Amino acid sequence: MKTAGVYLQLLAAAFAERLVFAETISEINGNRYLSPYNGKNVTNVNGLITAKGPNGIWIRSTTPDKDDRTSESVYVFDRNFGKTLSVGDIIQLNGTVTEYRSSKAYVYLTEIINPKLVKKVSSGSAATPLVIGKDTINPPTKAFSALDNGDVFGVPNNVSLISVTNPTLIPRNYGMDFWESLSGELVTVKGAHALTTPNNYGDTWVVGDWKVTGLNGRGGLTTVDKDANPEAIIIGSPLDGSKNPAVTRVGDTLGDITGVVTYAFGYYSILPLTALNIVKGVEPALPPPTRLVSDGDCGGITVGSYNVENLWAGSDHLVNISDHIVHYLRSPNLVFVQEIQDDNGETNDAVVSANLTLTTLTSAISSIGGPEYEFAEIDPVDDKNGGAPGGNIRTAYLYDPKILQLRKPDFGSSTEANEVLPGPELKYNPGLIDPQNPAWTASRKPLVAAFETLDGKNSFFTVNVHFGSKGGSSSIEGDARPPVNGGVDDRQEQMQLTAILAEDKKAKIVVAGDFNEFAFVQPLENFEDVSNLRDLDEAANIPELERYTYLFDMNSQELDHMYISQALKPKAQYEHVHINTWVTKAQQISDHDPSVAKFNICKK
Ligand SMILES: *[C@@H]1O[C@H](CO)[C@@H](O)[C@H](O)[C@H]1NC(C)=O
Ligand SMILES: *[C@@H]1O[C@H](CO)[C@@H](O)[C@H](O)[C@H]1NC(C)=O
Ligand SMILES: *[C@@H]1O[C@H](CO)[C@@H](O)[C@H](O)[C@H]1NC(C)=O
Ligand SMILES: *[C@@H]1O[C@H](CO)[C@@H](O)[C@H](O)[C@H]1NC(C)=O
Ligand SMILES: *[C@@H]1O[C@H](CO)[C@@H](O)[C@H](O)[C@H]1NC(C)=O
């Protein structure tokens, strides 16, 4: 039993420590994004070294609090400080607290700089990682930040900034708050699997064995309305200087990953102690070809759509695209293609013709047993369509002349607006939608056409779109909340213009292509309302989580869609062919998956 005298001595010692301002790590981190000590010197901070990196060390408090919001670990940024220290050492240090970010679009990372070793207290303690979902709560699965007002894709964007609002963390509700509350912590992700192919630095998004939402059949997480998967985390560069594999695919099993939680380049991430290891590769390696095959008559016409990623006559991937069209899309009667470049690709000269590009593609297709496709497109005005400089990308149709023909062909020009005439018939077939409208500045003008069976009896209208890109977006885990959805206003106007074509309610219409937007984000929701067209994913009952054509951040997501009029709905079928999202990065032929649909276009 301690005497009163001993208590007094202890109290005095504690008092003395307070007098020299011994801060704990949880006090330094605080329960918000920004440290209450930002810019201040802290003294006699006690911590266990849990990890060492090339530019600093991570320390964990020896006097933790009971608050889930305050991280018990912090990064000590200094190239030399850790040189004579080891993982397992308990140290006391002085230093300056700072908030660091490499871009003003990012969230700040709390760290200690100018560290001075007061003393090494001991060595040889275990640096035991926290197992996520076991030693911590589960990561939230839907919302990123309280500042998103319930929808990370909501408009208007960038209504508030985390760095200004500095909200109190609610780790149970918000994914960013959860990861922020573990900033600097040594953690283990148990039973991890990959959600994406690696980026150019080898960084790969993963989830562990915790509860997730949005899991698709391949093992990716699909973005759905108001759920963009904050339970995922990106694994960055290994601390031991090894390299993450470049061949990781969506769904590959990665086993357990241990590393420190940090924030860098716009995302919460884990820097693993050593490189990721593919424990088991997902199977099968490739998706099956589409089941949708043409009936060869109006009762079952197949329609494909494919963003062929900057394709020109000299593209290395042209032969692979033709292989996909013949063997995976099974030669649809009509193919909507996007990102067809002019005949000399990104050579920035006056060439706008894509005749050579398209004849090279159609010859490649017929040479491997595909149809002798004909094509229809309208050359753009030079340098007015956006995309890679000099490439003059545009949309185009390939059609099998044994099954379909253009109805009363009369090609419009790059500047003339198409019109719907009584009938309905098109003024130009094909023609562009209001190409002079400023909504299309630096963007592709939708290509409208009418096709019919060779007897002229059964016809339908098509609109091939490639709306403005999401360039200029801010990170989904960045400072601006909700994040900036680049080009959203342009797409809003573009969809408004495109919708007007659907005035005749009985007409058979397919609007397809790269919308660069999700079905549940305002521009497309408005498009559906105004146009009276229906999302074919809905009409054909594609399971919600299997609606993806593209990988971005942690998400499998759908930028490519088909919308159809009511008259095409009966028995409409649809498939996304995941030939590019399932493979390794090096095996991707385009950044988008193609899709195929099948319709009855017979006149009633
Ligand atoms: C904080 O510490 C640094 C040395 O690391 C010193 O230069 C600076 O004056 C200190 N600032 C304050 C406010 O004490
Ligand atoms: C740490 O800070 C305390 C309080 O200011 C000071 O007495 C001590 O000398 C500092 N130690 C080092 C190594 O800078
Ligand atoms: C397109 O190329 C083909 C074959 O190279 C040629 O026969 C045809 O005349 C060209 N068409 C145009 C419009 O240049
Ligand atoms: C968000 O808005 C702020 C002004 O409130 C601006 O400084 C910042 O650049 C914007 N962020 C992005 C990513 O556009
Ligand atoms: C593209 O096709 C060529 C020729 O068949 C083949 O050698 C190459 O490996 C393919 N490229 C990819 C990325 O699969």
XYZ file of C-alpha atoms and ligand atoms in Angstrom:
674
model
C 0.000 0.000 0.000
C 1.313 3.408 -0.922
C 1.587 6.043 1.744
C 0.124 9.507 1.426
C 3.671 10.775 1.056
C 4.248 8.620 -2.039
C 1.010 9.897 -3.549
C 2.106 13.438 -2.981
C 5.417 12.713 -4.636
C 3.650 11.144 -7.630
C 1.311 14.098 -7.881
C 4.221 16.477 -7.768
C 5.971 14.526 -10.539
C 2.840 14.559 -12.657
C 2.516 18.257 -11.995
C 6.090 18.855 -12.996
C 5.437 17.013 -16.287
C 2.421 19.222 -16.881
C 4.547 22.244 -16.175
C 6.953 21.250 -18.953
C 3.947 20.587 -21.188
C 4.082 16.880 -21.926
C 1.500 16.362 -24.665
C 0.025 12.991 -25.514
C -0.324 11.878 -29.106
C -4.133 11.785 -28.847
C -4.082 15.396 -27.625
C -1.890 16.303 -30.573
C -4.252 14.647 -33.061
C -7.404 15.881 -31.405
C -10.862 14.718 -32.453
C -11.048 16.737 -35.669
C -9.124 16.795 -38.946
C -6.751 19.575 -37.924
C -4.559 19.370 -34.842
C -5.300 21.863 -32.065
C -1.489 22.086 -31.772
C -0.908 23.001 -35.412
C 2.185 25.230 -35.543
C 3.011 24.727 -31.879
C 5.968 23.060 -30.204
C 5.274 19.977 -28.141
C 7.584 18.533 -25.529
C 8.288 15.196 -23.900
C 5.893 13.309 -26.189
C 6.065 9.614 -25.333
C 5.736 7.015 -28.059
C 6.591 3.514 -29.187
C 8.189 3.321 -32.610
C 5.887 1.092 -34.694
C 7.387 1.568 -38.168
C 10.204 3.283 -39.991
C 10.120 4.716 -43.492
C 12.646 6.433 -45.745
C 11.672 9.909 -44.496
C 10.472 9.391 -40.958
C 9.066 7.143 -38.261
C 5.653 6.405 -36.795
C 5.121 6.445 -33.043
C 2.206 5.201 -30.945
C 1.174 6.691 -27.624
C 2.147 4.902 -24.419
C -0.697 6.736 -22.656
C -3.729 6.254 -24.915
C -7.117 7.777 -24.198
C -10.450 5.991 -24.672
C -11.711 8.204 -27.486
C -12.242 6.442 -30.869
C -11.890 9.750 -32.650
C -8.359 10.639 -31.564
C -5.631 8.654 -33.296
C -3.020 7.272 -30.889
C -0.264 7.420 -33.499
C 1.497 10.087 -35.467
C 4.118 10.466 -38.177
C 7.433 12.058 -37.247
C 8.820 13.530 -40.424
C 12.600 13.692 -40.473
C 15.020 11.775 -42.665
C 17.714 11.391 -39.976
C 15.859 11.300 -36.671
C 15.112 7.565 -36.776
C 18.566 6.465 -37.947
C 19.827 5.412 -34.507
C 16.411 4.207 -33.331
C 14.569 0.938 -33.914
C 11.020 -0.339 -34.127
C 10.137 -1.348 -30.547
C 11.974 1.571 -28.928
C 9.964 3.785 -26.598
C 11.153 7.350 -26.907
C 10.397 10.811 -25.622
C 10.702 13.677 -28.079
C 10.161 17.364 -28.595
C 9.014 18.710 -31.920
C 6.699 21.007 -33.838
C 3.214 19.916 -34.884
C 2.359 20.736 -38.458
C -0.372 20.079 -40.982
C 1.043 19.045 -44.350
C -0.464 18.625 -47.809
C 1.249 18.633 -51.186
C -1.735 20.196 -52.958
C -4.472 22.517 -51.786
C -7.026 20.068 -53.174
C -6.018 17.515 -50.516
C -6.771 16.914 -46.846
C -3.985 17.789 -44.393
C -1.867 15.139 -42.653
C -0.973 15.893 -39.022
C 2.715 15.273 -38.363
C 5.575 16.226 -36.042
C 8.551 17.940 -37.624
C 11.886 19.139 -36.211
C 11.955 16.226 -33.752
C 14.515 16.323 -30.912
C 15.135 13.156 -28.931
C 14.709 13.884 -25.236
C 15.510 10.327 -24.304
C 15.209 6.737 -25.301
C 13.146 5.178 -22.531
C 13.450 1.500 -23.485
C 13.748 -0.881 -26.380
C 12.315 -4.224 -27.447
C 8.589 -3.554 -26.984
C 6.266 -5.295 -29.418
C 4.813 -3.091 -32.160
C 1.523 -4.924 -32.538
C -0.670 -3.780 -35.414
C -4.350 -3.036 -34.866
C -6.436 -5.439 -36.906
C -9.005 -3.370 -38.771
C -12.544 -4.436 -37.924
C -11.333 -6.361 -34.868
C -9.198 -3.982 -32.818
C -11.032 -1.075 -34.451
C -14.659 -0.570 -35.405
C -15.626 -1.571 -38.961
C -15.003 1.020 -41.655
C -18.245 2.754 -42.715
C -19.426 1.503 -46.101
C -21.454 4.320 -47.649
C -20.689 7.936 -46.789
C -17.305 9.653 -46.990
C -17.866 12.854 -45.028
C -20.587 14.634 -43.098
C -19.963 17.568 -45.426
C -21.273 15.634 -48.475
C -24.902 16.106 -47.406
C -25.632 12.435 -47.946
C -24.440 12.180 -51.543
C -20.805 12.202 -52.561
C -21.971 12.787 -56.172
C -24.476 15.466 -55.225
C -24.571 18.843 -56.923
C -23.636 21.566 -56.309
C -20.054 20.425 -55.664
C -17.389 21.983 -53.452
C -19.856 23.595 -51.089
C -17.439 23.291 -48.174
C -13.830 22.436 -47.434
C -12.656 20.029 -44.739
C -9.674 22.297 -44.098
C -11.995 25.184 -43.256
C -14.956 23.466 -41.591
C -12.654 21.056 -39.710
C -15.523 18.824 -38.601
C -15.421 16.688 -35.463
C -14.773 13.110 -36.516
C -17.606 10.566 -36.526
C -15.644 7.410 -37.428
C -18.724 5.196 -37.245
C -20.575 7.096 -39.958
C -18.040 8.548 -42.343
C -15.271 6.695 -44.127
C -12.860 9.605 -44.257
C -13.412 10.236 -40.538
C -12.729 6.555 -39.852
C -9.392 6.562 -41.684
C -8.481 9.972 -40.236
C -9.064 8.574 -36.737
C -6.378 5.963 -37.504
C -3.906 8.380 -39.087
C -0.344 7.210 -38.350
C -1.526 3.901 -36.876
C 0.143 0.555 -37.616
C -2.689 -1.682 -38.832
C -3.321 -5.055 -40.399
C -5.861 -5.620 -43.173
C -6.795 -9.273 -42.784
C -7.897 -11.358 -45.754
C -7.445 -8.542 -48.257
C -8.441 -8.678 -51.884
C -7.810 -6.241 -54.721
C -10.514 -3.923 -56.034
C -8.589 -2.502 -58.974
C -5.560 -2.864 -61.159
C -2.614 -0.887 -59.736
C -2.004 2.713 -60.741
C 1.287 3.690 -62.397
C 3.022 3.643 -58.999
C 1.799 0.136 -58.150
C -0.755 1.425 -55.624
C -3.803 -0.843 -55.418
C -7.170 -0.425 -53.705
C -8.208 -3.219 -51.348
C -10.700 -4.227 -48.710
C -10.118 -6.666 -45.878
C -12.405 -9.212 -44.279
C -14.698 -6.549 -42.839
C -18.283 -6.018 -43.938
C -18.524 -4.283 -47.311
C -21.358 -3.133 -49.544
C -21.384 -3.199 -53.323
C -19.421 -6.432 -53.790
C -19.864 -7.595 -57.387
C -19.423 -11.105 -58.761
C -15.790 -10.493 -59.666
C -14.817 -9.123 -56.251
C -14.832 -5.435 -57.102
C -17.019 -2.872 -55.329
C -19.606 -1.282 -57.585
C -20.582 2.347 -57.113
C -24.309 2.675 -56.550
C -26.530 5.586 -55.627
C -25.170 7.327 -52.499
C -22.605 4.580 -51.924
C -19.112 4.956 -53.366
C -17.309 2.573 -51.016
C -15.285 4.457 -48.398
C -14.576 1.090 -46.747
C -11.790 0.606 -49.302
C -8.212 1.767 -48.787
C -5.364 2.177 -51.252
C -2.082 0.393 -50.560
C 0.835 2.660 -51.418
C 4.589 2.176 -51.767
C 6.117 -0.408 -49.409
C 8.255 1.035 -46.586
C 11.072 -1.435 -47.212
C 11.634 -0.170 -50.763
C 10.184 -3.281 -52.450
C 7.692 -2.878 -55.305
C 4.028 -3.833 -55.422
C 3.131 -6.211 -58.270
C 1.976 -4.640 -61.545
C -0.191 -7.619 -62.505
C -2.806 -7.431 -59.736
C -6.394 -7.736 -60.987
C -9.788 -6.981 -59.489
C -10.654 -9.896 -57.214
C -7.126 -11.231 -56.632
C -6.568 -12.526 -53.077
C -3.778 -10.640 -51.301
C -3.801 -12.180 -47.815
C -2.909 -10.015 -44.807
C -1.390 -6.557 -45.283
C 0.349 -4.693 -42.451
C 1.384 -1.070 -42.699
C 0.792 2.460 -41.486
C -2.228 4.599 -42.273
C -1.404 7.902 -43.899
C -2.893 10.438 -46.313
C -1.073 11.157 -49.553
C -1.871 12.265 -53.096
C -5.508 12.865 -52.275
C -6.349 9.582 -50.524
C -6.164 7.826 -47.200
C -3.719 5.003 -47.761
C -1.719 2.303 -46.060
C 2.016 2.181 -46.626
C 2.707 -1.543 -46.263
C 5.844 -2.792 -44.487
C 6.578 -4.849 -47.580
C 5.169 -5.409 -51.074
C 1.734 -6.881 -51.739
C 1.686 -10.540 -52.583
C -0.903 -12.151 -54.847
C -1.817 -15.226 -52.808
C -4.394 -16.487 -55.271
C -5.399 -15.147 -58.664
C -9.083 -14.696 -59.414
C -10.616 -17.007 -62.003
C -11.539 -17.254 -64.780
C -8.876 -15.050 -66.350
C -11.260 -13.747 -69.016
C -15.009 -13.223 -69.160
C -17.043 -15.368 -71.538
C -18.145 -13.854 -74.847
C -21.622 -12.330 -74.885
C -24.556 -14.724 -75.062
C -26.405 -12.259 -77.255
C -26.218 -13.307 -80.887
C -28.145 -11.758 -83.751
C -31.138 -13.608 -85.182
C -30.284 -12.023 -88.528
C -33.701 -10.395 -88.835
C -35.807 -7.687 -87.239
C -36.879 -10.051 -84.442
C -33.409 -10.010 -82.900
C -30.984 -7.293 -83.931
C -27.781 -6.954 -81.871
C -26.310 -3.570 -81.018
C -22.875 -3.111 -79.432
C -21.221 -0.070 -77.924
C -17.498 0.323 -77.301
C -15.237 3.213 -76.330
C -12.155 2.045 -78.230
C -9.758 4.524 -76.531
C -8.044 6.755 -79.051
C -8.094 4.366 -81.975
C -6.446 5.352 -85.249
C -5.208 3.518 -88.319
C -1.756 2.939 -86.798
C -2.882 1.929 -83.297
C -1.211 -1.160 -81.864
C -4.489 -2.089 -80.212
C -6.583 -1.945 -83.416
C -6.139 -5.666 -84.031
C -7.152 -6.402 -80.429
C -10.264 -4.219 -80.702
C -11.285 -6.108 -83.820
C -10.730 -9.381 -81.933
C -13.030 -8.138 -79.152
C -15.754 -7.101 -81.597
C -15.737 -10.451 -83.394
C -15.043 -12.890 -80.554
C -16.435 -11.215 -77.427
C -19.231 -9.043 -78.843
C -19.927 -11.649 -81.530
C -20.141 -9.131 -84.341
C -23.218 -7.090 -83.451
C -25.294 -5.939 -86.433
C -24.628 -2.364 -85.365
C -21.730 -1.095 -83.248
C -21.635 2.356 -81.673
C -17.945 3.227 -81.339
C -16.469 6.180 -79.452
C -12.971 7.683 -79.587
C -12.286 7.053 -83.254
C -9.346 9.313 -84.113
C -8.520 10.770 -87.491
C -6.338 8.903 -89.988
C -3.021 10.000 -88.486
C -4.051 9.935 -84.849
C -2.447 12.477 -82.585
C -0.350 14.093 -85.321
C -1.596 17.630 -84.883
C -2.238 18.742 -88.447
C -5.304 19.584 -90.558
C -6.296 15.943 -91.142
C -9.819 15.227 -89.863
C -10.807 12.239 -92.038
C -11.150 8.915 -90.236
C -11.695 6.948 -93.420
C -8.371 5.148 -93.119
C -8.873 4.505 -89.406
C -12.294 2.982 -90.024
C -11.372 1.015 -93.139
C -8.352 -0.407 -91.282
C -10.641 -1.423 -88.427
C -13.362 -2.920 -90.618
C -10.776 -4.831 -92.705
C -9.215 -6.220 -89.531
C -12.669 -7.357 -88.441
C -13.530 -9.072 -91.727
C -10.057 -10.657 -91.934
C -10.788 -12.679 -88.784
C -14.207 -13.825 -89.894
C -16.334 -10.867 -88.839
C -18.824 -9.101 -91.105
C -17.773 -6.729 -93.872
C -18.899 -3.762 -91.820
C -19.677 -0.450 -93.427
C -19.311 2.681 -91.362
C -21.030 6.029 -90.938
C -19.607 9.115 -89.263
C -19.129 12.835 -89.808
C -15.695 14.393 -89.691
C -15.500 17.096 -87.033
C -14.150 20.602 -87.470
C -10.409 20.345 -86.785
C -9.497 20.567 -83.087
C -13.081 21.185 -81.923
C -13.971 17.829 -80.374
C -11.723 17.763 -77.301
C -9.770 14.635 -76.372
C -6.084 14.067 -77.118
C -4.706 17.073 -79.064
C -4.610 16.442 -82.821
C -6.629 13.213 -82.556
C -10.023 14.683 -83.532
C -11.906 11.899 -81.767
C -15.476 11.302 -82.813
C -18.201 8.702 -82.545
C -19.020 6.402 -85.470
C -21.271 3.511 -86.418
C -20.211 0.190 -87.867
C -23.111 -1.707 -89.435
C -23.426 -5.051 -91.141
C -24.807 -4.279 -94.602
C -26.188 -7.812 -94.906
C -28.642 -6.967 -92.114
C -28.995 -3.176 -91.837
C -28.717 -0.098 -93.989
C -28.894 3.617 -93.370
C -32.449 4.782 -94.035
C -32.427 7.281 -96.951
C -28.793 8.228 -96.338
C -27.980 11.920 -96.636
C -24.892 12.850 -94.638
C -24.955 16.109 -92.734
C -21.856 18.245 -92.341
C -19.752 19.047 -89.303
C -21.630 22.307 -88.746
C -25.233 21.611 -89.803
C -27.790 20.728 -87.156
C -29.870 17.661 -87.714
C -33.637 17.882 -87.374
C -36.468 15.457 -86.784
C -38.986 15.819 -89.630
C -42.551 14.519 -89.677
C -42.683 10.775 -90.118
C -40.559 10.843 -88.080
C -37.594 11.072 -90.433
C -34.206 12.718 -90.074
C -33.208 15.753 -92.085
C -29.677 14.340 -92.290
C -28.883 10.683 -91.942
C -26.512 10.666 -90.230
C -26.311 14.163 -88.777
C -25.019 15.910 -85.670
C -27.083 17.391 -82.852
C -26.840 21.177 -82.922
C -23.063 21.126 -83.495
C -22.653 24.911 -83.178
C -24.186 24.986 -79.701
C -21.627 26.158 -77.121
C -22.548 23.169 -74.940
C -20.343 21.103 -77.264
C -17.264 23.307 -77.099
C -14.323 20.884 -76.981
C -16.661 17.912 -76.952
C -18.126 15.322 -79.286
C -21.398 16.204 -80.984
C -23.804 13.249 -80.799
C -24.224 11.409 -84.087
C -27.871 10.765 -84.929
C -28.858 8.172 -87.517
C -31.743 6.012 -88.678
C -31.198 2.397 -89.667
C -33.569 -0.065 -91.295
C -33.680 -3.677 -92.382
C -32.795 -4.194 -96.040
C -36.469 -4.434 -97.057
C -36.995 -0.938 -95.604
C -39.832 -2.168 -93.404
C -38.370 -1.960 -89.918
C -36.436 1.034 -88.734
C -35.024 2.614 -85.603
C -33.194 5.751 -84.591
C -29.837 5.914 -82.886
C -27.832 8.560 -81.072
C -24.162 7.818 -80.415
C -22.848 9.975 -77.577
C -19.551 10.707 -75.943
C -20.194 13.433 -73.427
C -17.583 15.704 -71.854
C -15.122 13.953 -69.551
C -14.801 14.125 -65.796
C -11.445 15.913 -66.196
C -10.997 18.519 -63.461
C -12.678 16.352 -60.825
C -11.206 16.529 -57.334
C -10.348 13.434 -55.323
C -13.234 11.546 -53.756
C -11.240 11.856 -50.507
C -10.094 15.421 -51.152
C -10.675 18.704 -49.344
C -13.675 19.887 -51.431
C -17.036 18.423 -50.306
C -18.916 17.113 -52.111
C -15.960 16.489 -54.442
C -15.818 18.392 -57.715
C -17.447 16.273 -60.458
C -15.493 17.751 -63.384
C -17.589 18.824 -66.377
C -20.909 18.061 -64.676
C -22.491 21.320 -65.863
C -21.434 20.682 -69.461
C -22.855 17.178 -69.349
C -26.059 18.550 -67.906
C -26.497 20.839 -70.936
C -25.356 18.172 -73.389
C -27.942 15.731 -72.114
C -30.635 18.383 -72.272
C -29.934 18.867 -75.990
C -29.763 15.151 -76.662
C -33.067 14.469 -74.964
C -35.069 16.583 -77.421
C -34.876 13.912 -80.110
C -37.196 11.611 -78.276
C -40.352 13.615 -78.916
C -42.214 10.872 -80.764
C -43.231 8.433 -78.065
C -43.765 5.513 -80.460
C -40.383 5.812 -82.182
C -37.773 3.119 -81.605
C -34.713 4.892 -80.263
C -31.371 3.756 -78.867
C -29.136 6.385 -77.281
C -25.836 4.782 -76.338
C -22.203 5.488 -75.721
C -19.849 6.945 -73.165
C -21.939 9.285 -71.024
C -19.009 9.870 -68.646
C -21.561 9.828 -65.845
C -23.425 7.496 -63.531
C -27.103 6.726 -64.004
C -27.889 8.053 -60.514
C -26.223 11.448 -60.877
C -28.344 14.447 -61.741
C -27.459 14.969 -65.430
C -28.486 11.418 -66.304
C -31.502 11.396 -64.023
C -32.663 14.569 -65.756
C -31.901 13.057 -69.129
C -34.139 10.106 -68.353
C -36.945 12.414 -67.238
C -36.764 14.807 -70.165
C -36.174 12.207 -72.880
C -38.728 9.622 -71.783
C -36.074 7.015 -72.522
C -35.356 4.166 -70.122
C -32.085 2.921 -68.740
C -31.517 -0.428 -70.440
C -29.790 -1.786 -67.310
C -33.144 -1.371 -65.581
C -35.234 -2.541 -68.522
C -33.133 -5.691 -68.962
C -32.865 -6.325 -65.213
C -29.082 -6.273 -65.034
C -28.290 -6.837 -61.334
C -27.364 -3.459 -59.870
C -23.905 -4.547 -58.713
C -22.998 -5.952 -62.145
C -23.516 -2.575 -63.816
C -19.937 -1.490 -64.454
C -17.764 -0.749 -67.462
C -14.854 1.138 -65.921
C -12.489 1.117 -62.940
C -11.765 4.339 -61.112
C -10.389 4.902 -57.618
C -11.688 1.958 -55.549
C -14.784 1.552 -57.676
C -16.180 -0.561 -60.458
C -18.509 1.910 -62.123
C -20.666 2.496 -65.154
C -19.917 5.411 -67.448
C -21.258 3.676 -70.563
C -24.979 3.219 -70.954
C -27.782 2.481 -73.365
C -31.110 4.257 -73.088
C -34.053 3.004 -75.113
C -37.547 4.153 -75.956
C -40.587 2.249 -74.721
C -41.124 0.672 -78.151
C -37.837 -1.250 -77.833
C -38.407 -2.408 -74.292
C -40.277 -5.700 -74.837
C -37.740 -8.552 -74.588
C -34.771 -6.155 -74.677
C -31.593 -7.886 -73.487
C -28.269 -6.421 -72.428
C -24.810 -7.497 -71.319
C -21.644 -5.776 -70.208
C -18.636 -7.719 -71.411
C -15.893 -7.224 -68.808
C -13.037 -7.856 -71.164
C -11.047 -4.827 -69.949
C -11.970 -4.537 -66.269
C -11.116 -8.163 -65.419
C -7.601 -8.327 -66.828
C -4.211 -6.965 -65.766
C -3.354 -3.405 -66.603
C -1.032 -4.521 -69.418
C -3.788 -6.669 -70.921
C -6.351 -3.853 -71.033
C -7.088 -2.957 -74.635
C -9.321 -0.006 -73.793
C -10.097 1.653 -70.462
C -13.816 0.840 -70.974
C -15.694 -2.440 -71.202
C -17.951 -2.839 -74.244
C -21.638 -3.782 -73.987
C -24.079 -5.616 -76.262
C -27.865 -5.435 -76.487
C -30.491 -7.320 -78.435
C -33.777 -5.806 -79.612
C -36.859 -6.624 -81.598
C -37.170 -3.838 -84.172
C -39.998 -5.399 -86.210
C -42.733 -2.977 -87.211
C -45.943 -3.888 -85.413
C 9.746 25.748 -31.517
O 10.937 24.982 -31.607
C 11.853 25.456 -32.569
C 13.065 24.549 -32.546
O 12.707 23.249 -32.908
C 12.248 26.884 -32.244
O 13.086 27.358 -33.272
C 11.015 27.749 -32.132
O 11.357 29.026 -31.712
C 10.028 27.175 -31.160
N 8.808 27.938 -31.193
C 8.190 28.370 -30.114
C 6.919 29.132 -30.328
O 8.623 28.133 -29.029
C 12.580 19.471 -24.823
O 11.781 20.519 -24.341
C 12.000 20.775 -22.975
C 10.976 21.814 -22.548
O 11.080 22.946 -23.345
C 13.428 21.280 -22.766
O 13.674 21.489 -21.400
C 14.405 20.230 -23.284
O 15.710 20.743 -23.261
C 14.051 19.867 -24.722
N 14.910 18.785 -25.124
C 15.486 18.738 -26.301
C 16.359 17.537 -26.576
O 15.337 19.601 -27.140
C -12.006 5.704 -97.991
O -11.002 4.745 -98.232
C -11.373 3.790 -99.208
C -10.319 2.702 -99.227
O -9.066 3.166 -98.853
C -11.529 4.484 -100.541
O -11.914 3.558 -101.506
C -12.592 5.561 -100.387
O -12.696 6.296 -101.548
C -12.264 6.490 -99.252
N -13.393 7.341 -99.030
C -13.235 8.633 -98.805
C -14.499 9.403 -98.560
O -12.142 9.171 -98.786
C -13.284 24.645 -54.026
O -13.674 25.942 -53.684
C -12.630 26.730 -53.093
C -13.231 28.043 -52.701
O -14.150 27.835 -51.685
C -11.511 26.910 -54.095
O -10.451 27.627 -53.514
C -10.997 25.528 -54.498
O -10.033 25.663 -55.513
C -12.135 24.666 -55.018
N -11.617 23.315 -55.203
C -11.636 22.690 -56.354
C -11.039 21.331 -56.373
O -12.125 23.161 -57.358
C -2.964 -7.650 -79.211
O -2.968 -8.576 -80.271
C -1.682 -8.981 -80.667
C -1.820 -9.813 -81.935
O -2.715 -10.870 -81.704
C -1.031 -9.754 -79.543
O 0.274 -10.149 -79.887
C -0.976 -8.847 -78.333
O -0.475 -9.564 -77.227
C -2.347 -8.298 -78.003
N -2.182 -7.285 -76.973
C -2.665 -7.454 -75.753
C -2.391 -6.354 -74.807
O -3.319 -8.429 -75.433
